[in-house]
Amino acid sequence: MAILTHGFMRRAFLVGILLAVIIPCIGVVVVLKRLSMIGDTLSHSSLAGVAAGLILGINPIIGAGAVCIVSALGIEAIRKRMPGFSEISIAIMMSAGVGLAGVLSGFVKSAANFNSFLFGSIVAISGFELKLVIGVSCAVLLVFTLLYKELFYVAFDERAARLAGVPVRAVNFVFTILTAVTVAVAARTVGALIVSSMMVVPVACAMQLGKNYRQTVIGAVLFAVAFTVAGLFIAYYARLKPGGAIVLLGVLCLISIPAAKRAYASLRKHAG
Amino acid sequence: MPMPEVISADNVSFQYGDELVFSKISFAVGSGEFAAVIGANGAGKSTLLRMLLGELAPSSGAVRLFGRDVRDFRQWSRLGYLAQDGAAVGVNFPATAEEIVTANLFCEIGLMRFTKKRHRDKALRALERVGMGGYSNRTLGGMSGGQRQRVMLARALVGEPELLLLDEPTSGVDEGASDSIFALLSELGSERGLTVVAVTHDVAMASRYASRALCLEYGSLVELGREQLAEELTHRHRHARPGEIIPED
């Protein structure tokens, strides 16, 4: 295949697939905790870190990671103080993040570099970024696997989880850090504006087909990998932006699932 | 021989801001007892339960669980809890009854350890005990309110607790299902020596199944035996006008 003869495309596939595995793992818990917009907030806040990184001359991903962690902890702190209005915490941090990004972006000399973080540049990954994605992916996958049942219970019923002995605060803290780091790394590759879609759309697809939690997690990962691989192919041959192609493919699939389910049910009815 | 005390409250008061919910109430619940907590809306029934769960601290007085002040109590696996909105929790959550019940075995499984077959078998037995054995692979969304409440009851029971705290266990459940849930609770009490404390609006159910009731009224607590509970119920029916719906408070 011609597409795989290019080193940058092989790298794009590797990074894309790794992120397609870890983003939905985080996404399942985020969606089930009814915090779907957290990805959006963190990715927007990460732009402030990107701008700060570019101004200070440090790697923008490090800057994005630091700001994401602060934002995620801020969301968790506000959510604790206003338990009935968890969405307010997201809106507050989003406003603060976008405001800060807007102000700092005015001081960035290379606008093109800053803009590459908005929509991502999966085909322009440096060696350092590749290593970072591999390291973060392994860490996220390991922690997610080890805390699988704890994250499940905290997402299902935080109070019951506490009574069952789950260290809810510690689990929430670890999960917040995982989310922040994942968003920061993904922002560089698929783009800050597209991270939250990658976090939610594959999970929404899997929820329509999964019959239990395990199937939903596995389904979300499979959907995300399929969207990424197909999206990269389409983007390469149709000369489109890869991040946008991946997400639009996901949304198209999400819209098609109910129709496909109805068609399948009708076929079975006729066959039976 | 007196039963060992599972719960004791000594001169407990609680206030939300300036509003006094109850003042200097004292009671004890012994091992194996089935006590109902009744009272009008806002009398502080759920507040009392949240205090027993360590979520609210009394303004004064002391609440003890198994002889230990609830503020220092850490052995939460000795306790099972069924929330007021239990039947509404997780209706859209993509998890089966078995996954939900197994999750409550956290203490037995351990932190960052994987669920094994014996844990899943235990969850299945708990589901069978509440009559939901055939529903282990179903999600809560495909069940009725009564069935969901039974799954939540299985979850509360799976860790074999010594004390079961229930907040309106039959809210949103039809009368037939309510009766069978209360009958099951009563059976579990006598079969396992389980101590049950149930907050309920349903005085009729309480009089049929509970050994006594803790009645919260105007900030104080009155204890009613089974006969007094039956009298209270008769009194309500006698004073109801024809066609009037009796509030079950």
CSV table of N, CA and C in Angstrom, one decimal, chain A residues 66-201:
chain,number,residue,atom,x,y,z
A,66,ALA,N,0.4,20.6,31.8
A,66,ALA,CA,0.3,21.3,33.1
A,66,ALA,C,-1.0,22.0,33.3
A,67,VAL,N,-1.4,22.8,32.3
A,67,VAL,CA,-2.7,23.5,32.4
A,67,VAL,C,-3.9,22.6,32.5
A,68,CYS,N,-3.8,21.5,31.7
A,68,CYS,CA,-4.9,20.5,31.8
A,68,CYS,C,-5.1,19.9,33.2
A,69,ILE,N,-4.0,19.6,33.8
A,69,ILE,CA,-4.0,19.0,35.2
A,69,ILE,C,-4.6,20.0,36.1
A,70,VAL,N,-4.2,21.3,36.0
A,70,VAL,CA,-4.8,22.3,36.9
A,70,VAL,C,-6.3,22.5,36.6
A,71,SER,N,-6.7,22.5,35.4
A,71,SER,CA,-8.1,22.7,35.0
A,71,SER,C,-8.9,21.5,35.5
A,72,ALA,N,-8.4,20.3,35.3
A,72,ALA,CA,-9.1,19.1,35.7
A,72,ALA,C,-9.3,19.1,37.2
A,73,LEU,N,-8.3,19.4,38.0
A,73,LEU,CA,-8.4,19.4,39.4
A,73,LEU,C,-9.4,20.5,39.8
A,74,GLY,N,-9.3,21.7,39.1
A,74,GLY,CA,-10.3,22.7,39.4
A,74,GLY,C,-11.7,22.3,39.2
A,75,ILE,N,-12.0,21.5,38.1
A,75,ILE,CA,-13.3,21.0,37.8
A,75,ILE,C,-13.8,20.1,39.0
A,76,GLU,N,-12.9,19.2,39.4
A,76,GLU,CA,-13.2,18.3,40.5
A,76,GLU,C,-13.5,19.0,41.8
A,77,ALA,N,-12.7,20.1,42.0
A,77,ALA,CA,-12.9,20.8,43.3
A,77,ALA,C,-14.2,21.6,43.3
A,78,ILE,N,-14.6,22.2,42.1
A,78,ILE,CA,-15.9,22.9,42.0
A,78,ILE,C,-17.0,21.9,42.1
A,79,ARG,N,-16.8,20.7,41.5
A,79,ARG,CA,-17.9,19.7,41.4
A,79,ARG,C,-18.2,19.2,42.9
A,80,LYS,N,-17.2,19.1,43.7
A,80,LYS,CA,-17.3,18.7,45.1
A,80,LYS,C,-18.1,19.7,45.9
A,81,ARG,N,-17.9,21.0,45.6
A,81,ARG,CA,-18.5,22.1,46.3
A,81,ARG,C,-20.0,22.3,45.9
A,82,MET,N,-20.2,22.0,44.6
A,82,MET,CA,-21.6,22.1,44.1
A,82,MET,C,-22.0,20.8,43.4
A,83,PRO,N,-22.3,19.8,44.3
A,83,PRO,CA,-22.5,18.5,43.7
A,83,PRO,C,-23.8,18.4,42.8
A,84,GLY,N,-24.7,19.2,43.0
A,84,GLY,CA,-25.9,19.1,42.2
A,84,GLY,C,-25.8,19.8,40.8
A,85,PHE,N,-24.7,20.6,40.7
A,85,PHE,CA,-24.5,21.3,39.4
A,85,PHE,C,-23.1,21.1,38.8
A,86,SER,N,-22.8,19.8,38.6
A,86,SER,CA,-21.5,19.5,38.1
A,86,SER,C,-21.1,20.2,36.8
A,87,GLU,N,-22.1,20.5,36.0
A,87,GLU,CA,-21.9,21.1,34.7
A,87,GLU,C,-21.3,22.5,34.8
A,88,ILE,N,-21.7,23.2,36.0
A,88,ILE,CA,-21.2,24.5,36.2
A,88,ILE,C,-19.7,24.5,36.3
A,89,SER,N,-19.1,23.5,36.9
A,89,SER,CA,-17.7,23.5,37.1
A,89,SER,C,-17.0,23.4,35.7
A,90,ILE,N,-17.6,22.7,34.8
A,90,ILE,CA,-17.1,22.6,33.4
A,90,ILE,C,-17.1,24.0,32.7
A,91,ALA,N,-18.3,24.6,32.8
A,91,ALA,CA,-18.4,25.9,32.2
A,91,ALA,C,-17.4,26.9,32.8
A,92,ILE,N,-17.2,26.9,34.1
A,92,ILE,CA,-16.3,27.9,34.7
A,92,ILE,C,-14.9,27.7,34.2
A,93,MET,N,-14.5,26.4,34.2
A,93,MET,CA,-13.1,26.2,33.8
A,93,MET,C,-12.9,26.4,32.3
A,94,MET,N,-13.9,26.1,31.5
A,94,MET,CA,-13.9,26.4,30.1
A,94,MET,C,-13.7,27.9,29.8
A,95,SER,N,-14.5,28.7,30.5
A,95,SER,CA,-14.4,30.2,30.3
A,95,SER,C,-13.0,30.6,30.7
A,96,ALA,N,-12.5,30.2,31.9
A,96,ALA,CA,-11.2,30.6,32.3
A,96,ALA,C,-10.1,30.2,31.3
A,97,GLY,N,-10.2,28.9,30.9
A,97,GLY,CA,-9.2,28.4,29.9
A,97,GLY,C,-9.2,29.2,28.6
A,98,VAL,N,-10.4,29.4,28.0
A,98,VAL,CA,-10.4,30.1,26.7
A,98,VAL,C,-10.0,31.5,26.9
A,99,GLY,N,-10.4,32.1,28.0
A,99,GLY,CA,-10.0,33.5,28.3
A,99,GLY,C,-8.4,33.6,28.3
A,100,LEU,N,-7.8,32.7,29.1
A,100,LEU,CA,-6.4,32.8,29.2
A,100,LEU,C,-5.7,32.5,27.9
A,101,ALA,N,-6.2,31.5,27.2
A,101,ALA,CA,-5.7,31.1,25.8
A,101,ALA,C,-5.7,32.3,24.9
A,102,GLY,N,-6.9,33.0,24.9
A,102,GLY,CA,-7.1,34.2,24.1
A,102,GLY,C,-6.0,35.2,24.3
A,103,VAL,N,-5.8,35.5,25.6
A,103,VAL,CA,-4.9,36.6,26.0
A,103,VAL,C,-3.5,36.2,25.6
A,104,LEU,N,-3.1,34.9,26.0
A,104,LEU,CA,-1.7,34.5,25.8
A,104,LEU,C,-1.4,34.3,24.3
A,105,SER,N,-2.4,34.0,23.5
A,105,SER,CA,-2.1,33.7,22.1
A,105,SER,C,-1.7,35.1,21.4
A,106,GLY,N,-2.1,36.2,22.0
A,106,GLY,CA,-1.6,37.5,21.4
A,106,GLY,C,-0.1,37.7,21.5
A,107,PHE,N,0.5,36.9,22.4
A,107,PHE,CA,2.0,37.1,22.6
A,107,PHE,C,2.8,36.0,21.8
A,108,VAL,N,2.1,35.1,21.2
A,108,VAL,CA,2.8,34.0,20.5
A,108,VAL,C,3.3,34.6,19.1
A,109,LYS,N,4.6,34.4,18.8
A,109,LYS,CA,5.1,34.9,17.6
A,109,LYS,C,4.7,34.1,16.4
A,110,SER,N,4.7,32.8,16.5
A,110,SER,CA,4.4,31.9,15.4
A,110,SER,C,2.9,31.4,15.4
A,111,ALA,N,2.1,32.2,14.7
A,111,ALA,CA,0.6,31.9,14.7
A,111,ALA,C,0.4,30.5,14.1
A,112,ALA,N,1.2,30.1,13.1
A,112,ALA,CA,0.9,28.8,12.4
A,112,ALA,C,1.1,27.7,13.4
A,113,ASN,N,2.2,27.8,14.2
A,113,ASN,CA,2.5,26.7,15.2
A,113,ASN,C,1.3,26.6,16.2
A,114,PHE,N,0.8,27.7,16.6
A,114,PHE,CA,-0.3,27.7,17.6
A,114,PHE,C,-1.6,27.1,16.9
A,115,ASN,N,-1.8,27.5,15.7
A,115,ASN,CA,-3.0,27.0,15.0
A,115,ASN,C,-3.0,25.5,14.8
A,116,SER,N,-1.7,24.9,14.6
A,116,SER,CA,-1.6,23.5,14.4
A,116,SER,C,-2.2,22.7,15.6
A,117,PHE,N,-2.3,23.4,16.8
A,117,PHE,CA,-2.9,22.7,17.9
A,117,PHE,C,-4.4,22.7,17.9
A,118,LEU,N,-5.0,23.6,17.1
A,118,LEU,CA,-6.4,23.7,17.1
A,118,LEU,C,-7.0,22.4,16.4
A,119,PHE,N,-6.4,22.1,15.2
A,119,PHE,CA,-6.9,21.0,14.5
A,119,PHE,C,-6.0,19.8,14.5
A,120,GLY,N,-4.9,19.9,15.1
A,120,GLY,CA,-3.9,18.8,15.2
A,120,GLY,C,-3.1,18.6,14.0
A,121,SER,N,-2.0,17.9,14.1
A,121,SER,CA,-1.2,17.6,13.0
A,121,SER,C,-0.6,16.2,13.2
A,122,ILE,N,-1.4,15.2,13.0
A,122,ILE,CA,-1.0,13.9,13.3
A,122,ILE,C,0.0,13.4,12.3
A,123,VAL,N,0.1,14.0,11.1
A,123,VAL,CA,1.1,13.6,10.2
A,123,VAL,C,2.4,14.3,10.3
A,124,ALA,N,2.5,15.2,11.4
A,124,ALA,CA,3.8,15.9,11.6
A,124,ALA,C,4.2,15.7,13.0
A,125,ILE,N,4.3,14.4,13.4
A,125,ILE,CA,4.7,14.1,14.8
A,125,ILE,C,6.2,14.0,14.9
A,126,SER,N,6.8,14.6,15.9
A,126,SER,CA,8.2,14.5,16.1
A,126,SER,C,8.6,13.3,16.8
A,127,GLY,N,9.9,12.9,16.8
A,127,GLY,CA,10.3,11.7,17.6
A,127,GLY,C,10.0,11.8,19.0
A,128,PHE,N,10.2,13.0,19.6
A,128,PHE,CA,9.9,13.2,21.1
A,128,PHE,C,8.4,13.0,21.3
A,129,GLU,N,7.6,13.5,20.4
A,129,GLU,CA,6.1,13.4,20.6
A,129,GLU,C,5.7,11.9,20.5
A,130,LEU,N,6.3,11.2,19.6
A,130,LEU,CA,6.0,9.8,19.4
A,130,LEU,C,6.3,9.0,20.7
A,131,LYS,N,7.4,9.3,21.3
A,131,LYS,CA,7.8,8.6,22.5
A,131,LYS,C,6.8,9.0,23.6
A,132,LEU,N,6.5,10.3,23.6
A,132,LEU,CA,5.5,10.8,24.7
A,132,LEU,C,4.2,10.1,24.6
A,133,VAL,N,3.7,9.9,23.3
A,133,VAL,CA,2.4,9.3,23.1
A,133,VAL,C,2.5,7.8,23.5
A,134,ILE,N,3.6,7.1,23.2
A,134,ILE,CA,3.7,5.7,23.5
A,134,ILE,C,3.8,5.6,25.1
A,135,GLY,N,4.6,6.4,25.7
A,135,GLY,CA,4.7,6.4,27.2
A,135,GLY,C,3.3,6.6,27.9
A,136,VAL,N,2.7,7.7,27.4
A,136,VAL,CA,1.4,8.1,28.1
A,136,VAL,C,0.3,7.0,27.8
A,137,SER,N,0.3,6.4,26.6
A,137,SER,CA,-0.7,5.4,26.3
A,137,SER,C,-0.5,4.2,27.2
A,138,CYS,N,0.8,3.8,27.3
A,138,CYS,CA,1.1,2.6,28.2
A,138,CYS,C,0.6,2.9,29.6
A,139,ALA,N,1.0,4.1,30.1
A,139,ALA,CA,0.6,4.4,31.5
A,139,ALA,C,-0.9,4.5,31.7
A,140,VAL,N,-1.6,5.1,30.7
A,140,VAL,CA,-3.1,5.2,30.9
A,140,VAL,C,-3.7,3.9,30.8
A,141,LEU,N,-3.3,3.0,29.9
A,141,LEU,CA,-3.9,1.7,29.7
A,141,LEU,C,-3.6,0.8,31.0
A,142,LEU,N,-2.4,0.9,31.5
A,142,LEU,CA,-2.1,0.2,32.7
A,142,LEU,C,-3.0,0.6,33.9
A,143,VAL,N,-3.1,1.9,34.1
A,143,VAL,CA,-3.8,2.4,35.3
A,143,VAL,C,-5.3,2.1,35.0
A,144,PHE,N,-5.8,2.3,33.8
A,144,PHE,CA,-7.2,2.0,33.5
A,144,PHE,C,-7.6,0.6,33.8
A,145,THR,N,-6.7,-0.3,33.4
A,145,THR,CA,-6.9,-1.8,33.6
A,145,THR,C,-6.9,-2.1,35.1
A,146,LEU,N,-5.9,-1.5,35.8
A,146,LEU,CA,-5.8,-1.8,37.2
A,146,LEU,C,-7.0,-1.2,38.0
A,147,LEU,N,-7.5,-0.1,37.6
A,147,LEU,CA,-8.6,0.6,38.3
A,147,LEU,C,-9.9,0.3,37.6
A,148,TYR,N,-10.0,-0.7,36.8
A,148,TYR,CA,-11.2,-1.0,35.9
A,148,TYR,C,-12.5,-1.0,36.8
A,149,LYS,N,-12.5,-1.9,37.8
A,149,LYS,CA,-13.7,-2.1,38.6
A,149,LYS,C,-13.9,-0.8,39.5
A,150,GLU,N,-12.9,-0.2,40.0
A,150,GLU,CA,-13.0,1.0,40.8
A,150,GLU,C,-13.7,2.1,40.0
A,151,LEU,N,-13.2,2.3,38.8
A,151,LEU,CA,-13.7,3.4,38.0
A,151,LEU,C,-15.2,3.1,37.6
A,152,PHE,N,-15.4,1.8,37.3
A,152,PHE,CA,-16.8,1.4,37.0
A,152,PHE,C,-17.8,1.8,38.2
A,153,TYR,N,-17.4,1.4,39.4
A,153,TYR,CA,-18.3,1.7,40.5
A,153,TYR,C,-18.4,3.1,40.8
A,154,VAL,N,-17.3,3.9,40.7
A,154,VAL,CA,-17.4,5.3,41.0
A,154,VAL,C,-18.3,6.0,40.0
A,155,ALA,N,-18.2,5.6,38.7
A,155,ALA,CA,-19.0,6.2,37.7
A,155,ALA,C,-20.5,5.8,37.9
A,156,PHE,N,-20.7,4.6,38.3
A,156,PHE,CA,-22.1,4.1,38.5
A,156,PHE,C,-22.8,4.8,39.7
A,157,ASP,N,-22.1,4.8,40.8
A,157,ASP,CA,-22.8,5.3,42.1
A,157,ASP,C,-21.7,5.6,43.1
A,158,GLU,N,-21.3,6.9,43.1
A,158,GLU,CA,-20.2,7.3,43.9
A,158,GLU,C,-20.4,7.0,45.4
A,159,ARG,N,-21.6,7.2,45.9
A,159,ARG,CA,-21.9,7.0,47.3
A,159,ARG,C,-21.8,5.5,47.7
A,160,ALA,N,-22.4,4.7,46.9
A,160,ALA,CA,-22.3,3.2,47.1
A,160,ALA,C,-20.9,2.7,47.1
A,161,ALA,N,-20.1,3.3,46.1
A,161,ALA,CA,-18.7,2.9,46.0
A,161,ALA,C,-18.0,3.3,47.3
A,162,ARG,N,-18.2,4.4,47.8
A,162,ARG,CA,-17.6,4.8,49.1
A,162,ARG,C,-17.9,3.9,50.2
A,163,LEU,N,-19.2,3.5,50.3
A,163,LEU,CA,-19.6,2.6,51.4
A,163,LEU,C,-19.1,1.2,51.2
A,164,ALA,N,-18.8,0.8,49.9
A,164,ALA,CA,-18.2,-0.5,49.6
A,164,ALA,C,-16.7,-0.5,49.9
A,165,GLY,N,-16.2,0.7,50.2
A,165,GLY,CA,-14.8,0.7,50.6
A,165,GLY,C,-13.8,1.3,49.5
A,166,VAL,N,-14.4,1.6,48.4
A,166,VAL,CA,-13.6,2.2,47.3
A,166,VAL,C,-13.0,3.5,47.7
A,167,PRO,N,-11.7,3.7,47.6
A,167,PRO,CA,-11.2,5.1,48.0
A,167,PRO,C,-11.5,6.1,46.9
A,168,VAL,N,-12.8,6.6,47.0
A,168,VAL,CA,-13.3,7.4,45.9
A,168,VAL,C,-12.5,8.6,45.6
A,169,ARG,N,-12.0,9.3,46.6
A,169,ARG,CA,-11.3,10.6,46.4
A,169,ARG,C,-10.0,10.3,45.6
A,170,ALA,N,-9.3,9.2,46.0
A,170,ALA,CA,-8.0,8.9,45.4
A,170,ALA,C,-8.3,8.4,43.9
A,171,VAL,N,-9.4,7.6,43.7
A,171,VAL,CA,-9.7,7.1,42.4
A,171,VAL,C,-10.0,8.3,41.5
A,172,ASN,N,-10.8,9.2,42.0
A,172,ASN,CA,-11.2,10.4,41.2
A,172,ASN,C,-10.0,11.3,40.9
A,173,PHE,N,-9.1,11.4,41.8
A,173,PHE,CA,-7.8,12.2,41.6
A,173,PHE,C,-7.0,11.6,40.5
A,174,VAL,N,-6.8,10.3,40.6
A,174,VAL,CA,-6.0,9.6,39.6
A,174,VAL,C,-6.6,9.7,38.2
A,175,PHE,N,-7.9,9.5,38.2
A,175,PHE,CA,-8.7,9.6,36.9
A,175,PHE,C,-8.6,11.0,36.3
A,176,THR,N,-8.6,12.0,37.2
A,176,THR,CA,-8.5,13.4,36.7
A,176,THR,C,-7.2,13.6,36.0
A,177,ILE,N,-6.1,13.1,36.7
A,177,ILE,CA,-4.8,13.3,36.1
A,177,ILE,C,-4.7,12.6,34.8
A,178,LEU,N,-5.2,11.3,34.7
A,178,LEU,CA,-5.2,10.5,33.5
A,178,LEU,C,-5.9,11.3,32.3
A,179,THR,N,-7.1,11.9,32.7
A,179,THR,CA,-7.8,12.6,31.7
A,179,THR,C,-7.0,13.8,31.2
A,180,ALA,N,-6.5,14.5,32.1
A,180,ALA,CA,-5.7,15.7,31.7
A,180,ALA,C,-4.5,15.4,30.8
A,181,VAL,N,-3.8,14.4,31.2
A,181,VAL,CA,-2.6,14.0,30.4
A,181,VAL,C,-3.0,13.5,29.0
A,182,THR,N,-4.1,12.7,29.0
A,182,THR,CA,-4.5,12.2,27.7
A,182,THR,C,-5.0,13.3,26.8
A,183,VAL,N,-5.7,14.2,27.3
A,183,VAL,CA,-6.2,15.4,26.5
A,183,VAL,C,-5.0,16.2,26.0
A,184,ALA,N,-4.1,16.4,26.9
A,184,ALA,CA,-2.9,17.3,26.5
A,184,ALA,C,-2.1,16.6,25.3
A,185,VAL,N,-1.9,15.3,25.4
A,185,VAL,CA,-1.2,14.6,24.4
A,185,VAL,C,-2.0,14.5,23.1
A,186,ALA,N,-3.3,14.3,23.2
A,186,ALA,CA,-4.1,14.1,22.1
A,186,ALA,C,-4.3,15.4,21.3
A,187,ALA,N,-4.3,16.5,22.1
A,187,ALA,CA,-4.5,17.8,21.5
A,187,ALA,C,-3.5,18.1,20.4
A,188,ARG,N,-2.3,17.6,20.6
A,188,ARG,CA,-1.2,17.9,19.6
A,188,ARG,C,-1.5,17.0,18.3
A,189,THR,N,-2.1,15.9,18.5
A,189,THR,CA,-2.2,15.0,17.3
A,189,THR,C,-3.5,15.1,16.6
A,190,VAL,N,-4.7,14.9,17.3
A,190,VAL,CA,-5.9,15.1,16.6
A,190,VAL,C,-6.5,16.5,16.7
A,191,GLY,N,-5.9,17.3,17.6
A,191,GLY,CA,-6.3,18.7,17.7
A,191,GLY,C,-7.2,19.0,18.9
A,192,ALA,N,-7.0,20.1,19.5
A,192,ALA,CA,-7.7,20.5,20.7
A,192,ALA,C,-9.2,20.5,20.5
A,193,LEU,N,-9.6,20.9,19.3
A,193,LEU,CA,-11.1,21.1,19.1
A,193,LEU,C,-11.7,19.7,18.8
A,194,ILE,N,-11.0,18.7,18.6
A,194,ILE,CA,-11.5,17.4,18.2
A,194,ILE,C,-11.4,16.3,19.3
A,195,VAL,N,-10.6,16.6,20.3
A,195,VAL,CA,-10.4,15.6,21.4
A,195,VAL,C,-11.7,15.2,22.0
A,196,SER,N,-12.5,16.2,22.4
A,196,SER,CA,-13.7,15.8,23.1
A,196,SER,C,-14.6,14.9,22.3
A,197,SER,N,-14.7,15.1,20.9
A,197,SER,CA,-15.5,14.3,20.1
A,197,SER,C,-15.0,12.9,20.1
A,198,MET,N,-13.6,12.7,20.1
A,198,MET,CA,-13.0,11.4,20.1
A,198,MET,C,-13.3,10.7,21.5
A,199,MET,N,-13.6,11.5,22.5
A,199,MET,CA,-13.8,11.0,23.8
A,199,MET,C,-15.3,10.5,23.9
A,200,VAL,N,-16.2,11.2,23.2
A,200,VAL,CA,-17.6,10.9,23.4
A,200,VAL,C,-18.2,10.1,22.2
A,201,VAL,N,-17.9,10.4,21.0
A,201,VAL,CA,-18.6,9.7,19.9
A,201,VAL,C,-18.4,8.2,19.8
